[in-house]
Amino acid sequence: MQSCDASLLLETVNGIKSEKDTTRSFGMRNFKYVATIKRALESHCPSTVSCADIVALSARDGIVMLGGPRVELKTGRRDSKQSYASDVESSIPNHNDSISAVLSRFGSMGLDTESTVALLGAHSVGRVHCVNLVGRLYPTVDPTLDPEYAGYLKARCPTPDPDPKSVLYSRNDRETPMILDNMYYKNVLEHKGLLSVDQQLASDPRTAPFVERMAGDNGYFHQQFARAVVVLSENNPLTGPEGEVRKDCRYVNSN
Ligand code: HEM
Ligand SMILES: [Ca+2]
């Protein structure tokens, strides 16, 4: 599968739907910052830094800004000349996927179980929109969810069928929502995991031992997270003469 090639950033053109415009890419936002970075790069050093490297290095810097580890990443990724909308559904894990499906998808990218557990720790920051949550709240509350926490989530998401475009959401981690720390693992052990995949991580015998160790040791979590991000960032990129360096991350070059 193609990856790390900035195909996600392309717009729908001539009626050919892009990845970004699929329903599964819902929640992806703030592409305007990529455009700002690209404009600055093109004005100083044209056609040199790919959009794929911008995404990878932005992730690296975002991790540091959120209090996570410093990860050294390679550069030299090139940009795809097309978007692969149909791959999104088949390749990107869904909120209600089984943990087995998730482990096998990450496994196919060279990410072992420990790395996969560490990457999901990214759910220690950010938000989940109600549309991805209500399945665990209505018509009945998922019994694996802490009842008091379920009450809080129902207050955040009061209807079983929220408008998918509405801004109703819950924080992934109520205590340290803007810090990339091991709070996620403490939450899932207390049955306060938001997505069903989060909760399964704490109970599955393959993943639970790592969850417990990460919950108890933020340094170990950061070390495993850093190791996993390197693998993820090098998954099947375009290199050398492949692809191109886009001038505008939203469109393939015209020549
Ligand atoms: C098992 C695999 C995963 C599933 C099923 C999954 C699913 C989701 C879902 C459904 C949301 C909420 C989107 C919304 O409602 O707006 C979300 C948010 C998020 N995910 Fe994941 N995710 C997975 C793995 C990852 C990984 C590997 C990372 C990064 C290393 C990650 C980072 C994030 C972040 C940072 C947010 C918050 C985004 C925001 O605030 O808008 N997730 N995830
Ligand atoms: Ca946190």
Coordinates of C-alpha atoms and ligand atoms in Angstrom, one line a residue, residues 123-125 173 175-184, ligand 2:
H123 CA -5.2 9.2 21.9
S124 CA -3.9 10.9 25.0
V125 CA -4.4 14.2 23.1
D173 CA -8.2 12.5 27.8
E175 CA -7.0 15.2 32.6
T176 CA -4.1 16.1 30.3
P177 CA -5.9 16.7 26.9
M178 CA -2.9 18.6 25.4
I179 CA 0.0 16.5 26.7
L180 CA 1.2 13.4 25.0
D181 CA 1.7 11.4 28.2
N182 CA 0.7 7.9 29.4
M183 CA -2.6 9.1 30.8
Y184 CA -4.4 7.2 28.0
Ligands
CA2 CA -2.8 13.3 27.8

